[in-house]
Amino acid sequence: MKRLALLCLALLTVFALAGSALAAYVPEPFDGYPYDDQPDAVIEKDVIVVMGSSNFDPSYPSGSYLQAVAKLFMEQNPNIEVQLNYGSWGDLWNKVGVMLGNRQGPDILVGPREYLLAPGRGGGQWEDILTVPDEYYFDEFEKAVMGPAILESCRFPGREGYMIWPWTNYIDGTGVINGDMVREAGYDPLEIQKNGWTWDDFLKIARVATKDTNNDGKIDQWGSYFGPTVDSDGTRLALTANWCSPIALRLKAEGQTFIDIKTGDFFLDKDAFLKGFTWIQKLVYEEKVIPAESIGASTDECRDAFVQGKTMFCAAGSDILDEVAERNRLIDKGLETGKKVDAYLVPRPKPDKNSPNHPIRVYVYGYYHFKQEPYKGDAHTRNVFKFAKFLANPVFQPLLAHSAFIPSDMRVWMGEDAWFPGILGSDANAQYMEQIAQTWHPRLDLYITMATTTDVQNALTKFRQEVLTPTSEEVYLNKITPQQAVDKLQAALDKIAQDIPKDKRLTSEAPAMVKDLEDFAKKTGQKI
Amino acid sequence: MNLKAAWKRYFEDSKYSEWRWAYIFLAVDLAWSALFLFYPLIRAFIFSLQEFNLSNIGNVRFIGLKNYIDILTDTSGWWHSVKITAMYTLFTVPVNIAIAMGLSLLIHPLGDRSANFYKSAFYLPGVISATVMSVIMIWVFSPMSGLANLILEKLGLPTLRWYGSPDTALLTLMLMIWLSGHGMGVLLYTAALKRVPQSLYEAADIDAASGWSKFWRITWPLLKPTTLYVLVIQLIESFQTFSGAFFITRGGPIRSTEFVNWRIYETFYRYGNFGLASAMAVVLMFVIMVISLVNFKLLGTDVEY
């Protein structure tokens, strides 16, 4: 035992000495890229690495389409090989984060700008995205043709981003409703889609929808499932403040945003949290229109319940429409039994009729390119953009569709998820998404993150992890009262305020962020 | 001496004749370990001494032992996850060893074909990936429509929220391991039981020893090396447990399944604090090392064969 103790002691000593020695070493700060003066490399067979998630998975219509387009491109350009890499959503962003950190970003990344920003910002990679040679940008005419959506998506405080074309868009902050159940309660789903609805409307419809349909004494149809309490809580049903939020509350609810970036004060909107927590407990434990057992259920379980007609509402994005369409198709073909679901994409419910609609977030997918280290040469960059334009060309896309290069089942996918000038799709959901394209807003919490110091970010991370999420769960599971929860949150925030002096809370970028948010508030007519 | 000459000498010198190929094969394995084990280990150690997060990737700096001090003084975070992991270990490892040993004692007297069938059957869950196993377990223990609740309902018993409640989430993850995590133990114990000399049992029969007495005085002591091995392996696995928290509970509800590895993962991937996460990983490695050494010290002394 003595020998063991000595061994541990020796290891710890070595460890401590090495740590202290290394602490004295401070490397030179990163000092730009050296390759601007390097000559072009000669490329005989150029390889373009493209990364995405299910975008390239051939088992999805979009992936199958992209693979086919890449193949066509390689046939036309035999000296270029296009490698389409795909993995799960989580894997993709883990890999991309590490790749960007090592300055080895893929040649093209297909994904939403919002996800890219988080890892991109830290490594200075956001700037790298912007430094693509001017000659490869779309010109002003092309930008104008693409409409305001692309311009807005490219804009970031004080900088102009580069994105080729928002080929597809995932709309979040919305929900889907079952048209039949809504009509049964005397409401018109199209009216809800057009003019929004309140939480009281939700409750009235949910009461009618919640029932025992096969008379076995057990309720088998519900207003909604509750869903995950962690991780997805920023966008799903469970996030309390989202339940009654105009932009101001959404800002406070999302990410590390419990700080006023104008003054540096920490704050908690007690009233909003109290109302949100109370409302959730009412729906689950008083009205019982949401099964308590569904608290913590997986996102998939909640989505499946909606797709199979077991729930009236699901807090999902536009992509669930594909799943509904697929199940309906299988029922038509006799491959699945059950009743078809008549789904409508709608805004989330709001507190009262006069409140603004719940803000809708759009993940604007684009094709991003990064500076390479080491630089592979202008010829390579040119090839990368040749392929990107080939994929995204606004003339090429409808031509492909017209010539039946895009099979009809893939067109459904494009019609539902894309708003590019009327390629396909003209039903109520497609029209609604076109309308959203004009009113969406970016992820505002990123502005807050960029305005705060690492100390604040770390403290708020710990706050979310150890106080906000578990306390919210305690409310959802009816273990504490909403008031107790709010008190807990306030106490924790007070402690953070004590620990971090006011002059160490905001970065030098904060004033620019404040201005941007204020401009945004003015533009949208909302209060920030 | 140049490389070619050294290589030639290595193959011609008789003093290497017996071991030359062994060294070559070992070199391959060592190179593999160096690349995928030692190198990442050293990198993780270096990261652990740095302020290295998403906000400063371009300007990483050494901060000595600050990350370690932060971890060890973090009572609400790190020590909470250590407590959860320790509880999980305490209740899964001994139970799993007991299950594995019990099953092995039942399988041991069977004929070869039956024994092989059962050994394969119990080992099968170990072959399935953690992802698949977790998906199956979500289906079994889903509070809404899971198989476990269906069975409880049929038996007229109250249903449970399983992983959906902080009171039962950790227990559910333990149950998953109790149900599926003893394949390797069964294989090792059945092999070890074959090596126990039959004459000892015959002598015990002559002395009219009871079944319990035979187990306690013959089987148990002679299985001690195997038990030690299974214990150490399962302790390591248990301290590194991750898949249940990752695929099923996400560390919740109310932090009831926030294992050490889950915390490391969250710190690294979700919050992008690579330095702190690496320090946590190094501390975990030390903890596992110390526990394993203590086990070997305490249990490895009086083994006789």
CSV table of N, CA and C in Angstrom, one decimal, chain B residues 93-109 119 181-196 201 215 219-232 234 299 305:
chain,number,residue,atom,x,y,z
B,93,VAL,N,-21.7,-2.9,-10.6
B,93,VAL,CA,-20.5,-3.8,-10.7
B,93,VAL,C,-20.7,-5.1,-9.8
B,94,PRO,N,-21.0,-4.9,-8.5
B,94,PRO,CA,-21.2,-6.1,-7.7
B,94,PRO,C,-22.4,-7.0,-8.2
B,95,VAL,N,-23.5,-6.3,-8.5
B,95,VAL,CA,-24.6,-7.1,-9.0
B,95,VAL,C,-24.3,-7.8,-10.3
B,96,ASN,N,-23.6,-7.2,-11.2
B,96,ASN,CA,-23.3,-7.8,-12.4
B,96,ASN,C,-22.4,-9.0,-12.2
B,97,ILE,N,-21.4,-8.8,-11.3
B,97,ILE,CA,-20.5,-10.0,-11.0
B,97,ILE,C,-21.3,-11.1,-10.4
B,98,ALA,N,-22.2,-10.8,-9.5
B,98,ALA,CA,-23.0,-11.9,-8.9
B,98,ALA,C,-23.9,-12.6,-10.0
B,99,ILE,N,-24.5,-11.8,-10.9
B,99,ILE,CA,-25.3,-12.4,-11.9
B,99,ILE,C,-24.5,-13.3,-12.8
B,100,ALA,N,-23.3,-12.7,-13.2
B,100,ALA,CA,-22.4,-13.5,-14.1
B,100,ALA,C,-22.0,-14.8,-13.5
B,101,MET,N,-21.6,-14.7,-12.2
B,101,MET,CA,-21.2,-15.9,-11.5
B,101,MET,C,-22.3,-16.9,-11.3
B,102,GLY,N,-23.5,-16.4,-11.0
B,102,GLY,CA,-24.7,-17.3,-10.8
B,102,GLY,C,-25.0,-18.0,-12.1
B,103,LEU,N,-25.0,-17.2,-13.2
B,103,LEU,CA,-25.4,-17.8,-14.5
B,103,LEU,C,-24.3,-18.9,-14.9
B,104,SER,N,-23.0,-18.6,-14.6
B,104,SER,CA,-22.0,-19.5,-14.9
B,104,SER,C,-22.1,-20.8,-14.1
B,105,LEU,N,-22.5,-20.7,-12.9
B,105,LEU,CA,-22.7,-21.9,-12.0
B,105,LEU,C,-23.8,-22.7,-12.6
B,106,LEU,N,-24.8,-22.1,-13.2
B,106,LEU,CA,-25.9,-22.8,-13.8
B,106,LEU,C,-25.5,-23.4,-15.1
B,107,ILE,N,-24.7,-22.7,-15.9
B,107,ILE,CA,-24.3,-23.2,-17.2
B,107,ILE,C,-23.3,-24.3,-17.1
B,108,HIS,N,-22.4,-24.2,-16.1
B,108,HIS,CA,-21.2,-25.1,-16.0
B,108,HIS,C,-21.6,-26.6,-16.0
B,109,PRO,N,-22.6,-27.1,-15.3
B,109,PRO,CA,-22.9,-28.5,-15.4
B,109,PRO,C,-23.5,-29.0,-16.7
B,119,LYS,N,-23.9,-19.5,-23.4
B,119,LYS,CA,-22.8,-18.5,-23.3
B,119,LYS,C,-23.0,-17.5,-24.5
B,181,GLY,N,-25.3,-6.6,-19.4
B,181,GLY,CA,-23.9,-6.3,-19.3
B,181,GLY,C,-23.1,-7.4,-18.6
B,182,HIS,N,-23.5,-8.7,-18.7
B,182,HIS,CA,-22.7,-9.7,-18.0
B,182,HIS,C,-22.2,-10.8,-19.0
B,183,GLY,N,-22.2,-10.6,-20.3
B,183,GLY,CA,-21.8,-11.6,-21.2
B,183,GLY,C,-20.3,-12.0,-21.0
B,184,MET,N,-19.5,-11.0,-20.9
B,184,MET,CA,-18.0,-11.2,-20.8
B,184,MET,C,-17.8,-12.0,-19.5
B,185,GLY,N,-18.5,-11.6,-18.4
B,185,GLY,CA,-18.3,-12.3,-17.1
B,185,GLY,C,-18.7,-13.7,-17.2
B,186,VAL,N,-19.8,-14.0,-17.9
B,186,VAL,CA,-20.2,-15.4,-18.0
B,186,VAL,C,-19.1,-16.2,-18.8
B,187,LEU,N,-18.6,-15.7,-19.8
B,187,LEU,CA,-17.6,-16.4,-20.6
B,187,LEU,C,-16.4,-16.7,-19.7
B,188,LEU,N,-15.9,-15.7,-19.0
B,188,LEU,CA,-14.7,-15.9,-18.2
B,188,LEU,C,-14.9,-16.8,-17.0
B,189,TYR,N,-16.1,-16.7,-16.4
B,189,TYR,CA,-16.4,-17.6,-15.2
B,189,TYR,C,-16.6,-19.0,-15.7
B,190,THR,N,-17.3,-19.2,-16.8
B,190,THR,CA,-17.5,-20.6,-17.2
B,190,THR,C,-16.1,-21.3,-17.6
B,191,ALA,N,-15.2,-20.5,-18.2
B,191,ALA,CA,-13.9,-21.0,-18.5
B,191,ALA,C,-13.1,-21.3,-17.2
B,192,ALA,N,-13.2,-20.4,-16.2
B,192,ALA,CA,-12.5,-20.6,-15.0
B,192,ALA,C,-13.1,-21.8,-14.2
B,193,LEU,N,-14.4,-22.0,-14.2
B,193,LEU,CA,-15.0,-23.1,-13.5
B,193,LEU,C,-14.4,-24.4,-14.0
B,194,LYS,N,-14.1,-24.5,-15.3
B,194,LYS,CA,-13.6,-25.7,-15.9
B,194,LYS,C,-12.2,-26.1,-15.3
B,195,ARG,N,-11.6,-25.0,-14.9
B,195,ARG,CA,-10.2,-25.3,-14.4
B,195,ARG,C,-10.2,-25.7,-12.9
B,196,VAL,N,-11.3,-25.6,-12.2
B,196,VAL,CA,-11.3,-26.0,-10.8
B,196,VAL,C,-11.2,-27.5,-10.7
B,201,TYR,N,-14.0,-31.2,-5.1
B,201,TYR,CA,-15.4,-31.4,-4.8
B,201,TYR,C,-15.7,-32.8,-4.3
B,215,PHE,N,-19.2,-24.1,-2.3
B,215,PHE,CA,-19.1,-22.9,-3.1
B,215,PHE,C,-18.1,-21.9,-2.3
B,219,THR,N,-15.1,-23.1,-4.6
B,219,THR,CA,-15.3,-22.4,-5.9
B,219,THR,C,-14.9,-20.9,-5.7
B,220,TRP,N,-15.4,-20.2,-4.8
B,220,TRP,CA,-15.2,-18.8,-4.6
B,220,TRP,C,-13.7,-18.5,-4.5
B,221,PRO,N,-12.9,-19.2,-3.6
B,221,PRO,CA,-11.5,-18.8,-3.6
B,221,PRO,C,-10.8,-19.1,-4.9
B,222,LEU,N,-11.2,-20.2,-5.6
B,222,LEU,CA,-10.4,-20.5,-6.8
B,222,LEU,C,-10.9,-19.6,-8.0
B,223,LEU,N,-12.0,-19.0,-7.8
B,223,LEU,CA,-12.4,-18.1,-8.9
B,223,LEU,C,-11.9,-16.6,-8.7
B,224,LYS,N,-11.1,-16.5,-7.6
B,224,LYS,CA,-10.7,-15.1,-7.2
B,224,LYS,C,-10.0,-14.4,-8.3
B,225,PRO,N,-9.0,-15.0,-9.0
B,225,PRO,CA,-8.3,-14.3,-10.1
B,225,PRO,C,-9.3,-13.8,-11.1
B,226,THR,N,-10.2,-14.6,-11.5
B,226,THR,CA,-11.2,-14.2,-12.5
B,226,THR,C,-12.1,-13.1,-12.0
B,227,THR,N,-12.5,-13.2,-10.7
B,227,THR,CA,-13.3,-12.2,-10.1
B,227,THR,C,-12.6,-10.9,-10.1
B,228,LEU,N,-11.3,-10.9,-9.8
B,228,LEU,CA,-10.5,-9.7,-9.8
B,228,LEU,C,-10.4,-9.1,-11.2
B,229,TYR,N,-10.2,-9.9,-12.2
B,229,TYR,CA,-10.2,-9.4,-13.6
B,229,TYR,C,-11.5,-8.8,-14.0
B,230,VAL,N,-12.6,-9.5,-13.7
B,230,VAL,CA,-13.9,-9.0,-14.1
B,230,VAL,C,-14.2,-7.7,-13.3
B,231,LEU,N,-13.8,-7.7,-12.1
B,231,LEU,CA,-14.1,-6.5,-11.2
B,231,LEU,C,-13.4,-5.3,-11.8
B,232,VAL,N,-12.1,-5.5,-12.1
B,232,VAL,CA,-11.4,-4.3,-12.6
B,232,VAL,C,-11.9,-3.8,-14.0
B,234,GLN,N,-14.9,-4.3,-15.2
B,234,GLN,CA,-16.3,-3.7,-15.0
B,234,GLN,C,-16.2,-2.3,-14.3
B,299,LEU,N,-7.0,-7.4,-3.6
B,299,LEU,CA,-7.6,-8.7,-3.9
B,299,LEU,C,-6.6,-9.6,-4.5
B,305,TYR,N,-3.6,-21.4,-6.6
B,305,TYR,CA,-4.1,-22.3,-7.6
B,305,TYR,C,-3.2,-23.6,-7.7
